[in-house]
């Protein structure tokens, strides 16, 4: 260890090492071989510094915005940050040891700690604290302090660096200087210490630890008169500036010098000697609230707290830990339970204060009041408590020195409320709970965060079982499932429901479920979650977070209750509120920091059901009916017009002709410019789109309901979400009927029939298709008629009626050409080729498929091209040209996603048969099994024949293929 320590001392003193270095303790910069490389601008230096404060951990974009611009970043902030990141990447490109990456959680600069001067400083100080030999500890501290080149982050942009981060770093430097002085005194370097501390005390005249060390150094250098003069000057300064006497430590030292006694040896980390009247004589405070006997689940979170609060490498330094989460999620319960569980880790006691950051009144507890409570708990006589907050904080922190205590700061509003209450000595841990994300503590104090989520269904049942008993829960499993669903995984809601059940033990749980279901009026949805006081009333608990929002964020939160959907995008939120996207992004960030929303993936925000019910209740109370309807209209316009753009990039066959009115003012459309973006958007939004269609129909927006269903058809068809397709086209058909719109009804019936045929409901599908054809004929719409005939031909193929299917297809071809529908013509030609192949006319089949392929390529109709390639593979298979068939099937799968869609699964099925016929037995069997798994999931109506075929493989793996079915 000695050799390693000396090596680290020498390395720090030379200030150079191989490879890139990063400096924060002075001007911010990237250095290589003693040469400054950049960054060139103050804002880039701020971004670099923010990333380097936590190397290897993602830094959210919101924190970078705060660091650069404070609470009001400009609309262009995200673009500016991307530019800074891009330039930093170019600066770091030559250095493989530094990796700047992007993830869903933000930007992360991964670099070894020893390459960043701040973390080298901290590591050396930490190592010095564990070094038993004073001389080596002194060398480590000196090496650490040589890394300082001036004011930390001196040339970074923004007030964040100077006001938030730099003061904490300067405190670390001063603490290290004090420890070094104490070690020097123990080794007899009295003159050197006195000379150094005189200058330092001039910069920090009210820092009592420096005064104590200087007086001790002067006394041991036989300069007793000067030591007493220092005390008189400091005492006068305290009286003039603060109106108080110096602290107890200085008073005792002064009395010892007057009495001619030798003061106790100065300890490196503090000054307590354990004599009577000192901190060691105080009673141990145990101020945590009582633990709950019914604490449930949260084993992973308890383990995470154990990990986060263990000091690194055996060091006594404990970073603050913040537990965040929405109201009622159990933050305080977890913190108190963990505090009781680790009581032995903190033998000097536990302090607790409720800061009332979020509560039934606006009685926020100021830091001054909390510090007084702690000083009282530490048994400081009232007459010895200083008058100013700064002096009280200094006394509080002095009393914590050389102790091991847990300080639980419950229900904090923000970082400023917490910061004065943090201990600054090793051995003490500050555990904080808050509904807000205290990003300032993470950035400046290196705090760890634990985000507390909702209970899983299993954890919810466990809580109910603990509180109601195994027998009662086991007797009514369906009622329990309903309770779990209604409580949305929120522990407080579950606890309130369990308490109500215990109040009426003779009543079945089903009665309680009826109460939870209510009458469909959102104003009653939260009434059942009332435990009898403010702390256990769900509506009240949620209101504490809501009241802390800015007016604009509160309005967005309320309007979000208008749509019962699982999540919402930034663009959708902007449309809902009728505001620009950058403004919506800032408001959503505010909601997220208040834990009234969760950013589940970048740019997508979710709420649990009870929050949505509360938001709906608030919007009915505070927003007029006209404003609510206008907001919902904007939101539905966003989904309809975005879906229409995406649909036009996906599928020419399933494109419903839609002519919606222009979007309302304030509507923002999703950015969709190519098929890949379209598929990604629909995949992200499909659950929300289903909810929007249903809600539009319920809210009197029938045109939006049927048109939005039509705009989703291409995606649902390609991704084969047949149950969803059947559900929304049922809604669309009912909406069209209310409107008396026969064209809308016809399109809805075709979409519904398409879903039914995939679900194996052929009779229902045929009935809807024939009625839709009648409607299209009455409207003079030949393209619509042709579409009905295409799907009727698919049903003919399924029942081996190939001649009838060919006749329907020929009629569909005539109608497509009459309508000028080239996309439909290409699809029908492919089907005609398919039916010719089924009837043994292979040359005619290939000719028709070649015609279809030319049209698809002319229109860039990739789905149509893929279907035709599949048909050509089948024809070559029937001709005994197995390798050619395999090649065509694989070309078809290039678009069909390797079998990720049901159409691709059918192509996989035919590919497997071709592989078997070509003698590739193992390969073919595996391909058929993949196809069966996909078809069983996505098109169960087609799965039985394939299941039988796969079952026959062990006995006859090379038998001839069964007749494949047409696909459109």
mmCIF file of C-alpha atoms in Angstrom, residues 799-966:
data_model
loop_
_atom_site.group_PDB
_atom_site.id
_atom_site.type_symbol
_atom_site.label_atom_id
_atom_site.label_comp_id
_atom_site.label_asym_id
_atom_site.label_seq_id
_atom_site.Cartn_x
_atom_site.Cartn_y
_atom_site.Cartn_z
ATOM 1 C CA UNK A 799 -62.138 -23.637 -49.036
ATOM 2 C CA UNK A 800 -60.313 -25.037 -52.141
ATOM 3 C CA UNK A 801 -62.803 -23.345 -54.521
ATOM 4 C CA UNK A 802 -60.075 -22.226 -56.946
ATOM 5 C CA UNK A 803 -62.246 -21.763 -60.061
ATOM 6 C CA UNK A 804 -64.684 -19.582 -58.104
ATOM 7 C CA UNK A 805 -61.766 -17.623 -56.664
ATOM 8 C CA UNK A 806 -60.328 -17.093 -60.151
ATOM 9 C CA UNK A 807 -63.672 -15.817 -61.443
ATOM 10 C CA UNK A 808 -63.980 -13.339 -58.560
ATOM 11 C CA UNK A 809 -60.434 -12.169 -59.216
ATOM 12 C CA UNK A 810 -61.079 -11.647 -62.922
ATOM 13 C CA UNK A 811 -64.121 -9.519 -62.053
ATOM 14 C CA UNK A 812 -62.025 -7.589 -59.504
ATOM 15 C CA UNK A 813 -59.408 -6.932 -62.208
ATOM 16 C CA UNK A 814 -62.068 -5.431 -64.487
ATOM 17 C CA UNK A 815 -63.287 -3.154 -61.701
ATOM 18 C CA UNK A 816 -59.761 -2.017 -60.736
ATOM 19 C CA UNK A 817 -58.985 -1.089 -64.320
ATOM 20 C CA UNK A 818 -62.276 0.769 -64.614
ATOM 21 C CA UNK A 819 -61.435 2.725 -61.470
ATOM 22 C CA UNK A 820 -57.829 3.363 -62.531
ATOM 23 C CA UNK A 821 -56.650 1.607 -59.345
ATOM 24 C CA UNK A 822 -53.131 0.465 -60.300
ATOM 25 C CA UNK A 823 -52.293 -0.798 -56.825
ATOM 26 C CA UNK A 824 -55.432 -2.914 -56.748
ATOM 27 C CA UNK A 825 -54.712 -4.123 -60.280
ATOM 28 C CA UNK A 826 -51.292 -5.355 -59.229
ATOM 29 C CA UNK A 827 -52.681 -7.209 -56.215
ATOM 30 C CA UNK A 828 -55.446 -8.830 -58.285
ATOM 31 C CA UNK A 829 -53.029 -9.950 -61.011
ATOM 32 C CA UNK A 830 -50.981 -11.660 -58.348
ATOM 33 C CA UNK A 831 -54.067 -13.462 -57.048
ATOM 34 C CA UNK A 832 -55.019 -14.478 -60.598
ATOM 35 C CA UNK A 833 -51.558 -15.958 -61.003
ATOM 36 C CA UNK A 834 -51.971 -17.771 -57.700
ATOM 37 C CA UNK A 835 -55.299 -19.336 -58.716
ATOM 38 C CA UNK A 836 -53.897 -20.405 -62.112
ATOM 39 C CA UNK A 837 -51.100 -22.160 -60.260
ATOM 40 C CA UNK A 838 -53.591 -23.927 -58.006
ATOM 41 C CA UNK A 839 -55.418 -25.095 -61.140
ATOM 42 C CA UNK A 840 -52.169 -26.352 -62.753
ATOM 43 C CA UNK A 841 -51.732 -23.582 -65.390
ATOM 44 C CA UNK A 842 -48.164 -22.759 -64.336
ATOM 45 C CA UNK A 843 -47.077 -20.779 -67.404
ATOM 46 C CA UNK A 844 -50.144 -18.530 -67.228
ATOM 47 C CA UNK A 845 -49.574 -18.201 -63.495
ATOM 48 C CA UNK A 846 -46.000 -16.975 -63.987
ATOM 49 C CA UNK A 847 -47.084 -14.566 -66.740
ATOM 50 C CA UNK A 848 -49.730 -12.980 -64.556
ATOM 51 C CA UNK A 849 -47.326 -12.717 -61.606
ATOM 52 C CA UNK A 850 -44.713 -11.046 -63.814
ATOM 53 C CA UNK A 851 -47.344 -8.458 -64.822
ATOM 54 C CA UNK A 852 -48.158 -7.916 -61.151
ATOM 55 C CA UNK A 853 -44.472 -7.572 -60.238
ATOM 56 C CA UNK A 854 -43.968 -4.860 -62.862
ATOM 57 C CA UNK A 855 -46.867 -2.815 -61.466
ATOM 58 C CA UNK A 856 -45.678 -3.168 -57.870
ATOM 59 C CA UNK A 857 -42.200 -1.997 -58.796
ATOM 60 C CA UNK A 858 -43.648 0.880 -60.819
ATOM 61 C CA UNK A 859 -45.581 2.036 -57.717
ATOM 62 C CA UNK A 860 -42.831 1.097 -55.208
ATOM 63 C CA UNK A 861 -45.450 -1.090 -53.561
ATOM 64 C CA UNK A 862 -43.162 -3.214 -51.378
ATOM 65 C CA UNK A 863 -45.921 -5.242 -49.706
ATOM 66 C CA UNK A 864 -47.396 -6.086 -53.102
ATOM 67 C CA UNK A 865 -43.977 -6.966 -54.514
ATOM 68 C CA UNK A 866 -43.294 -9.239 -51.548
ATOM 69 C CA UNK A 867 -46.631 -11.032 -51.995
ATOM 70 C CA UNK A 868 -45.943 -11.612 -55.696
ATOM 71 C CA UNK A 869 -42.437 -12.948 -55.029
ATOM 72 C CA UNK A 870 -44.042 -15.358 -52.598
ATOM 73 C CA UNK A 871 -46.481 -16.515 -55.302
ATOM 74 C CA UNK A 872 -43.634 -17.037 -57.753
ATOM 75 C CA UNK A 873 -41.789 -19.081 -55.204
ATOM 76 C CA UNK A 874 -44.854 -21.268 -54.823
ATOM 77 C CA UNK A 875 -45.179 -21.721 -58.603
ATOM 78 C CA UNK A 876 -41.541 -22.794 -58.927
ATOM 79 C CA UNK A 877 -42.085 -25.174 -56.019
ATOM 80 C CA UNK A 878 -45.006 -26.799 -57.840
ATOM 81 C CA UNK A 879 -42.817 -27.079 -60.937
ATOM 82 C CA UNK A 880 -40.262 -29.038 -58.874
ATOM 83 C CA UNK A 881 -37.714 -26.179 -59.055
ATOM 84 C CA UNK A 882 -37.053 -26.166 -55.304
ATOM 85 C CA UNK A 883 -33.882 -24.056 -55.175
ATOM 86 C CA UNK A 884 -35.537 -21.362 -57.328
ATOM 87 C CA UNK A 885 -38.555 -21.490 -55.016
ATOM 88 C CA UNK A 886 -36.316 -21.065 -51.956
ATOM 89 C CA UNK A 887 -34.645 -18.028 -53.561
ATOM 90 C CA UNK A 888 -38.007 -16.359 -54.315
ATOM 91 C CA UNK A 889 -39.306 -17.021 -50.787
ATOM 92 C CA UNK A 890 -36.205 -15.472 -49.261
ATOM 93 C CA UNK A 891 -36.547 -12.389 -51.468
ATOM 94 C CA UNK A 892 -40.144 -12.111 -50.311
ATOM 95 C CA UNK A 893 -39.084 -12.342 -46.670
ATOM 96 C CA UNK A 894 -36.649 -9.457 -47.114
ATOM 97 C CA UNK A 895 -39.636 -7.102 -46.810
ATOM 98 C CA UNK A 896 -41.809 -9.306 -44.646
ATOM 99 C CA UNK A 897 -39.333 -9.004 -41.804
ATOM 100 C CA UNK A 898 -38.004 -12.552 -41.706
ATOM 101 C CA UNK A 899 -41.349 -13.822 -40.446
ATOM 102 C CA UNK A 900 -42.082 -11.082 -37.920
ATOM 103 C CA UNK A 901 -45.513 -10.540 -39.498
ATOM 104 C CA UNK A 902 -48.163 -13.103 -40.191
ATOM 105 C CA UNK A 903 -47.736 -12.764 -43.967
ATOM 106 C CA UNK A 904 -44.074 -13.462 -43.381
ATOM 107 C CA UNK A 905 -45.053 -16.458 -41.273
ATOM 108 C CA UNK A 906 -47.018 -17.889 -44.210
ATOM 109 C CA UNK A 907 -44.038 -17.351 -46.476
ATOM 110 C CA UNK A 908 -41.898 -19.091 -43.855
ATOM 111 C CA UNK A 909 -44.314 -22.014 -44.038
ATOM 112 C CA UNK A 910 -43.902 -22.321 -47.775
ATOM 113 C CA UNK A 911 -40.132 -21.856 -47.496
ATOM 114 C CA UNK A 912 -39.997 -24.720 -45.014
ATOM 115 C CA UNK A 913 -41.861 -27.002 -47.394
ATOM 116 C CA UNK A 914 -39.509 -26.061 -50.230
ATOM 117 C CA UNK A 915 -36.507 -26.795 -48.023
ATOM 118 C CA UNK A 916 -37.934 -30.196 -47.120
ATOM 119 C CA UNK A 917 -38.604 -30.984 -50.779
ATOM 120 C CA UNK A 918 -35.028 -29.953 -51.647
ATOM 121 C CA UNK A 919 -33.705 -32.442 -49.061
ATOM 122 C CA UNK A 920 -32.812 -29.859 -46.433
ATOM 123 C CA UNK A 921 -34.688 -31.787 -43.756
ATOM 124 C CA UNK A 922 -33.362 -30.225 -40.577
ATOM 125 C CA UNK A 923 -33.513 -26.705 -42.011
ATOM 126 C CA UNK A 924 -37.032 -27.207 -43.338
ATOM 127 C CA UNK A 925 -38.351 -28.644 -40.079
ATOM 128 C CA UNK A 926 -36.994 -25.718 -38.083
ATOM 129 C CA UNK A 927 -38.489 -23.217 -40.541
ATOM 130 C CA UNK A 928 -41.931 -24.850 -40.269
ATOM 131 C CA UNK A 929 -41.781 -24.736 -36.470
ATOM 132 C CA UNK A 930 -40.975 -21.018 -36.599
ATOM 133 C CA UNK A 931 -43.897 -20.491 -38.945
ATOM 134 C CA UNK A 932 -46.265 -22.422 -36.669
ATOM 135 C CA UNK A 933 -45.289 -20.346 -33.632
ATOM 136 C CA UNK A 934 -45.986 -17.114 -35.495
ATOM 137 C CA UNK A 935 -49.215 -18.190 -37.173
ATOM 138 C CA UNK A 936 -50.592 -19.576 -33.909
ATOM 139 C CA UNK A 937 -50.032 -16.181 -32.325
ATOM 140 C CA UNK A 938 -51.077 -13.890 -35.170
ATOM 141 C CA UNK A 939 -53.583 -15.812 -37.327
ATOM 142 C CA UNK A 940 -54.911 -18.724 -35.283
ATOM 143 C CA UNK A 941 -57.570 -19.488 -37.889
ATOM 144 C CA UNK A 942 -54.827 -20.769 -40.206
ATOM 145 C CA UNK A 943 -52.836 -22.735 -37.631
ATOM 146 C CA UNK A 944 -54.540 -26.149 -37.411
ATOM 147 C CA UNK A 945 -53.405 -27.573 -40.771
ATOM 148 C CA UNK A 946 -49.821 -26.478 -40.160
ATOM 149 C CA UNK A 947 -49.868 -27.927 -36.653
ATOM 150 C CA UNK A 948 -50.849 -31.288 -38.097
ATOM 151 C CA UNK A 949 -48.130 -30.972 -40.728
ATOM 152 C CA UNK A 950 -45.446 -30.254 -38.118
ATOM 153 C CA UNK A 951 -46.688 -33.187 -36.050
ATOM 154 C CA UNK A 952 -46.130 -35.453 -39.050
ATOM 155 C CA UNK A 953 -42.514 -34.403 -39.603
ATOM 156 C CA UNK A 954 -40.771 -37.143 -37.587
ATOM 157 C CA UNK A 955 -42.466 -39.848 -39.632
ATOM 158 C CA UNK A 956 -42.366 -38.283 -43.106
ATOM 159 C CA UNK A 957 -40.141 -35.203 -43.211
ATOM 160 C CA UNK A 958 -39.914 -35.102 -47.001
ATOM 161 C CA UNK A 959 -43.539 -35.559 -48.021
ATOM 162 C CA UNK A 960 -45.060 -33.319 -50.635
ATOM 163 C CA UNK A 961 -46.417 -29.975 -49.428
ATOM 164 C CA UNK A 962 -50.114 -29.428 -48.840
ATOM 165 C CA UNK A 963 -51.806 -26.853 -51.015
ATOM 166 C CA UNK A 964 -50.818 -23.397 -49.640
ATOM 167 C CA UNK A 965 -53.461 -20.697 -49.358
ATOM 168 C CA UNK A 966 -53.715 -17.345 -51.070
#
